[in-house]
PDB file of C-alpha atoms in Angstrom:
ATOM      1  CA  MET A 983      23.171 -36.019 -80.101  1.00 50.00           C
ATOM      2  CA  GLU A 984      25.129 -36.463 -76.939  1.00 72.00           C
ATOM      3  CA  ASN A 985      27.995 -33.950 -76.391  1.00 91.00           C
ATOM      4  CA  VAL A 986      30.213 -34.716 -73.554  1.00 95.00           C
ATOM      5  CA  PHE A 987      31.357 -31.256 -73.144  1.00 97.00           C
ATOM      6  CA  ILE A 988      27.896 -29.710 -72.826  1.00 96.00           C
ATOM      7  CA  ASP A 989      26.766 -32.583 -70.620  1.00 96.00           C
ATOM      8  CA  THR A 990      29.742 -31.998 -68.295  1.00 97.00           C
ATOM      9  CA  LEU A 991      29.251 -28.079 -68.405  1.00 97.00           C
ATOM     10  CA  ILE A 992      25.568 -28.353 -67.490  1.00 96.00           C
ATOM     11  CA  GLY A 993      26.263 -30.728 -64.825  1.00 95.00           C
ATOM     12  CA  GLN A 994      28.790 -28.282 -63.112  1.00 95.00           C
ATOM     13  CA  VAL A 995      26.408 -25.483 -63.592  1.00 95.00           C
ATOM     14  CA  ARG A 996      23.387 -27.294 -61.922  1.00 94.00           C
ATOM     15  CA  ALA A 997      25.641 -28.633 -59.103  1.00 94.00           C
ATOM     16  CA  LEU A 998      26.484 -24.910 -58.180  1.00 93.00           C
ATOM     17  CA  ASP A 999      22.871 -24.053 -58.057  1.00 90.00           C
ATOM     18  CA  GLN A1000      22.499 -24.475 -54.328  1.00 88.00           C
ATOM     19  CA  PHE A1001      19.047 -22.988 -53.983  1.00 90.00           C
ATOM     20  CA  GLY A1002      17.329 -24.661 -56.951  1.00 88.00           C
ATOM     21  CA  THR A1003      17.068 -21.378 -59.016  1.00 89.00           C
ATOM     22  CA  TRP A1004      17.485 -23.277 -62.281  1.00 90.00           C
ATOM     23  CA  ALA A1005      15.642 -26.465 -61.363  1.00 90.00           C
ATOM     24  CA  ASN A1006      12.798 -25.678 -63.621  1.00 92.00           C
ATOM     25  CA  ARG A1007      14.695 -24.232 -66.515  1.00 94.00           C
ATOM     26  CA  GLU A1008      15.832 -25.904 -69.594  1.00 95.00           C
ATOM     27  CA  ASP A1009      19.710 -26.781 -69.878  1.00 95.00           C
ATOM     28  CA  GLU A1010      20.020 -24.811 -73.117  1.00 95.00           C
ATOM     29  CA  ASP A1011      18.376 -21.693 -71.503  1.00 96.00           C
ATOM     30  CA  ILE A1012      20.730 -21.804 -68.635  1.00 96.00           C
ATOM     31  CA  LEU A1013      23.885 -22.043 -70.798  1.00 96.00           C
ATOM     32  CA  LYS A1014      22.550 -19.251 -73.018  1.00 96.00           C
ATOM     33  CA  GLU A1015      21.980 -16.920 -70.182  1.00 95.00           C
ATOM     34  CA  LYS A1016      25.577 -17.612 -68.801  1.00 95.00           C
ATOM     35  CA  TYR A1017      27.686 -17.902 -72.031  1.00 96.00           C
ATOM     36  CA  VAL A1018      25.931 -16.449 -75.151  1.00 96.00           C
ATOM     37  CA  LYS A1019      26.058 -12.627 -75.762  1.00 94.00           C
ATOM     38  CA  SER A1020      25.075 -11.020 -78.953  1.00 91.00           C
ATOM     39  CA  LYS A1021      27.264  -8.231 -80.681  1.00 89.00           C
ATOM     40  CA  GLU A1022      24.577  -5.774 -79.355  1.00 90.00           C
ATOM     41  CA  GLU A1023      25.022  -6.930 -75.850  1.00 89.00           C
ATOM     42  CA  LEU A1024      28.913  -6.935 -76.110  1.00 84.00           C
ATOM     43  CA  LYS A1025      28.653  -3.296 -77.252  1.00 84.00           C
ATOM     44  CA  ASN A1026      27.065  -2.479 -73.893  1.00 87.00           C
ATOM     45  CA  ILE A1027      29.978  -4.014 -71.879  1.00 81.00           C
ATOM     46  CA  PRO A1028      32.899  -1.464 -71.724  1.00 79.00           C
ATOM     47  CA  VAL A1029      36.277  -2.690 -73.127  1.00 76.00           C
ATOM     48  CA  ILE A1030      37.912  -1.705 -69.859  1.00 78.00           C
ATOM     49  CA  ALA A1031      36.138  -2.915 -66.871  1.00 77.00           C
ATOM     50  CA  ASP A1032      36.679  -5.116 -63.776  1.00 83.00           C
ATOM     51  CA  ILE A1033      35.579  -8.649 -63.835  1.00 87.00           C
ATOM     52  CA  ASP A1034      33.457 -10.063 -61.013  1.00 88.00           C
ATOM     53  CA  GLU A1035      33.954 -13.469 -59.233  1.00 91.00           C
ATOM     54  CA  MET A1036      30.887 -15.005 -60.989  1.00 91.00           C
ATOM     55  CA  GLN A1037      32.207 -14.318 -64.334  1.00 92.00           C
ATOM     56  CA  ILE A1038      35.648 -15.823 -63.324  1.00 93.00           C
ATOM     57  CA  GLN A1039      33.753 -18.960 -61.983  1.00 95.00           C
ATOM     58  CA  ASP A1040      31.756 -19.207 -65.190  1.00 95.00           C
ATOM     59  CA  ILE A1041      34.949 -19.099 -67.214  1.00 96.00           C
ATOM     60  CA  ARG A1042      36.571 -21.731 -64.934  1.00 97.00           C
ATOM     61  CA  LEU A1043      33.670 -24.033 -65.493  1.00 97.00           C
ATOM     62  CA  ILE A1044      34.192 -24.016 -69.226  1.00 97.00           C
ATOM     63  CA  TYR A1045      37.698 -25.287 -68.712  1.00 98.00           C
ATOM     64  CA  GLN A1046      36.886 -27.673 -65.987  1.00 97.00           C
ATOM     65  CA  SER A1047      34.224 -28.992 -68.290  1.00 97.00           C
ATOM     66  CA  VAL A1048      37.121 -29.516 -71.148  1.00 98.00           C
ATOM     67  CA  ALA A1049      39.186 -31.264 -68.551  1.00 98.00           C
ATOM     68  CA  LEU A1050      36.215 -33.615 -67.380  1.00 97.00           C
ATOM     69  CA  ALA A1051      35.094 -34.412 -70.945  1.00 97.00           C
ATOM     70  CA  PHE A1052      38.845 -35.359 -71.685  1.00 97.00           C
ATOM     71  CA  GLU A1053      38.792 -37.455 -68.724  1.00 96.00           C
ATOM     72  CA  LYS A1054      35.683 -39.226 -69.717  1.00 96.00           C
ATOM     73  CA  GLU A1055      36.959 -39.668 -73.209  1.00 95.00           C
ATOM     74  CA  THR A1056      40.538 -40.927 -72.387  1.00 96.00           C
ATOM     75  CA  GLY A1057      40.528 -41.992 -68.753  1.00 96.00           C
ATOM     76  CA  ILE A1058      43.370 -39.764 -68.043  1.00 96.00           C
ATOM     77  CA  MET A1059      42.872 -37.225 -65.221  1.00 96.00           C
ATOM     78  CA  CYS A1060      43.486 -33.510 -65.721  1.00 95.00           C
ATOM     79  CA  SER A1061      44.151 -30.416 -63.721  1.00 97.00           C
ATOM     80  CA  VAL A1062      42.802 -26.962 -64.334  1.00 97.00           C
ATOM     81  CA  VAL A1063      44.963 -24.017 -63.465  1.00 97.00           C
ATOM     82  CA  MET A1064      43.471 -20.567 -63.872  1.00 96.00           C
ATOM     83  CA  GLU A1065      44.649 -17.019 -62.699  1.00 95.00           C
ATOM     84  CA  MET A1066      42.732 -13.877 -63.491  1.00 93.00           C
ATOM     85  CA  SER A1067      43.379 -10.202 -62.387  1.00 91.00           C
ATOM     86  CA  HIS A1068      40.501  -8.067 -61.451  1.00 87.00           C
ATOM     87  CA  GLU A1069      40.925  -6.522 -64.707  1.00 86.00           C
ATOM     88  CA  GLY A1070      40.147  -9.505 -66.751  1.00 87.00           C
ATOM     89  CA  PHE A1071      43.718 -10.257 -67.804  1.00 92.00           C
ATOM     90  CA  GLY A1072      44.665 -14.036 -67.263  1.00 94.00           C
ATOM     91  CA  ARG A1073      45.241 -17.553 -68.349  1.00 97.00           C
ATOM     92  CA  ALA A1074      43.464 -20.825 -68.250  1.00 97.00           C
ATOM     93  CA  VAL A1075      45.488 -23.984 -68.492  1.00 98.00           C
ATOM     94  CA  VAL A1076      44.400 -27.632 -68.722  1.00 98.00           C
ATOM     95  CA  ILE A1077      47.226 -30.106 -67.990  1.00 98.00           C
ATOM     96  CA  ALA A1078      47.044 -33.834 -68.319  1.00 96.00           C
ATOM     97  CA  ASP A1079      50.218 -35.973 -67.049  1.00 91.00           C
ATOM     98  CA  LYS A1080      52.969 -33.126 -67.761  1.00 92.00           C
ATOM     99  CA  ILE A1081      51.467 -32.032 -71.071  1.00 95.00           C
ATOM    100  CA  VAL A1082      49.460 -28.696 -71.535  1.00 96.00           C
ATOM    101  CA  ILE A1083      46.434 -29.832 -73.477  1.00 97.00           C
ATOM    102  CA  VAL A1084      44.446 -26.392 -73.420  1.00 97.00           C
ATOM    103  CA  ASN A1085      46.233 -22.907 -73.093  1.00 97.00           C
ATOM    104  CA  LYS A1086      44.132 -19.872 -73.263  1.00 96.00           C
ATOM    105  CA  PHE A1087      45.004 -16.184 -72.621  1.00 96.00           C
ATOM    106  CA  PHE A1088      42.547 -13.634 -71.710  1.00 94.00           C
ATOM    107  CA  LYS A1089      42.926  -9.752 -72.060  1.00 89.00           C
ATOM    108  CA  ASP A1090      39.240  -8.676 -71.462  1.00 86.00           C
ATOM    109  CA  ALA A1091      37.605 -11.715 -69.782  1.00 89.00           C
ATOM    110  CA  HIS A1092      34.629  -9.661 -68.507  1.00 86.00           C
ATOM    111  CA  ARG A1093      33.561  -9.857 -72.240  1.00 89.00           C
ATOM    112  CA  PHE A1094      34.094 -13.591 -72.614  1.00 92.00           C
ATOM    113  CA  SER A1095      31.245 -15.099 -74.363  1.00 94.00           C
ATOM    114  CA  PHE A1096      29.956 -17.149 -77.597  1.00 96.00           C
ATOM    115  CA  ARG A1097      27.575 -15.439 -80.208  1.00 95.00           C
ATOM    116  CA  THR A1098      25.286 -18.378 -80.216  1.00 96.00           C
ATOM    117  CA  TYR A1099      24.580 -21.611 -78.217  1.00 96.00           C
ATOM    118  CA  GLU A1100      25.652 -23.478 -81.351  1.00 97.00           C
ATOM    119  CA  LYS A1101      29.017 -21.856 -81.118  1.00 97.00           C
ATOM    120  CA  LEU A1102      29.479 -22.672 -77.439  1.00 97.00           C
ATOM    121  CA  VAL A1103      28.735 -26.421 -78.347  1.00 97.00           C
ATOM    122  CA  GLU A1104      30.905 -26.336 -81.230  1.00 97.00           C
ATOM    123  CA  GLU A1105      33.982 -24.571 -79.579  1.00 97.00           C
ATOM    124  CA  GLY A1106      33.594 -26.671 -76.559  1.00 97.00           C
ATOM    125  CA  GLU A1107      33.889 -29.847 -78.446  1.00 97.00           C
ATOM    126  CA  LYS A1108      36.585 -28.419 -80.584  1.00 97.00           C
ATOM    127  CA  MET A1109      38.567 -27.767 -77.429  1.00 97.00           C
ATOM    128  CA  VAL A1110      38.007 -31.430 -76.242  1.00 97.00           C
ATOM    129  CA  GLN A1111      39.009 -32.908 -79.503  1.00 97.00           C
ATOM    130  CA  ASP A1112      42.025 -30.639 -79.823  1.00 97.00           C
ATOM    131  CA  ALA A1113      43.116 -31.608 -76.363  1.00 97.00           C
ATOM    132  CA  ILE A1114      42.887 -35.348 -77.041  1.00 97.00           C
ATOM    133  CA  LYS A1115      44.853 -34.851 -80.224  1.00 97.00           C
ATOM    134  CA  ILE A1116      47.578 -32.758 -78.460  1.00 96.00           C
ATOM    135  CA  TYR A1117      47.854 -35.458 -75.565  1.00 96.00           C
ATOM    136  CA  ASN A1118      47.974 -38.388 -78.185  1.00 95.00           C
ATOM    137  CA  GLU A1119      50.703 -36.578 -80.440  1.00 94.00           C
ATOM    138  CA  TYR A1120      53.047 -35.882 -77.301  1.00 90.00           C
ATOM    139  CA  LYS A1121      52.564 -39.418 -75.861  1.00 81.00           C
ATOM    140  CA  LYS A1122      53.886 -41.093 -78.809  1.00 72.00           C
TER     141      LYS A1122
END
């Protein structure tokens, strides 16, 4: 089954693979490594910690993928605005025209993850569908 969000996300992740590190790896395995953490793995991440630039980029890719999937579905261009402190406090916003179609606050972004790959797929697709719904409601 085709999923515009996942197709867009893996396309962006692979585009950033300058040295071909992931060339021989399956899409699902790459996304699991980047975005899926079990409850046990989360227990090993301190509640208060600094976030590194790679984690910030990985989070940005999620919201850029929502924006690109929205564009593919609707033909309407989007912008992603994201600001993140070194402590993991921040916000990601996706804007279409003058309408905020996604608005996400972070208080511990260094722990940002999904429990399963299926949850990543589900949540990503839900964000895209909710964005389309919000846009259509406000454009009436």
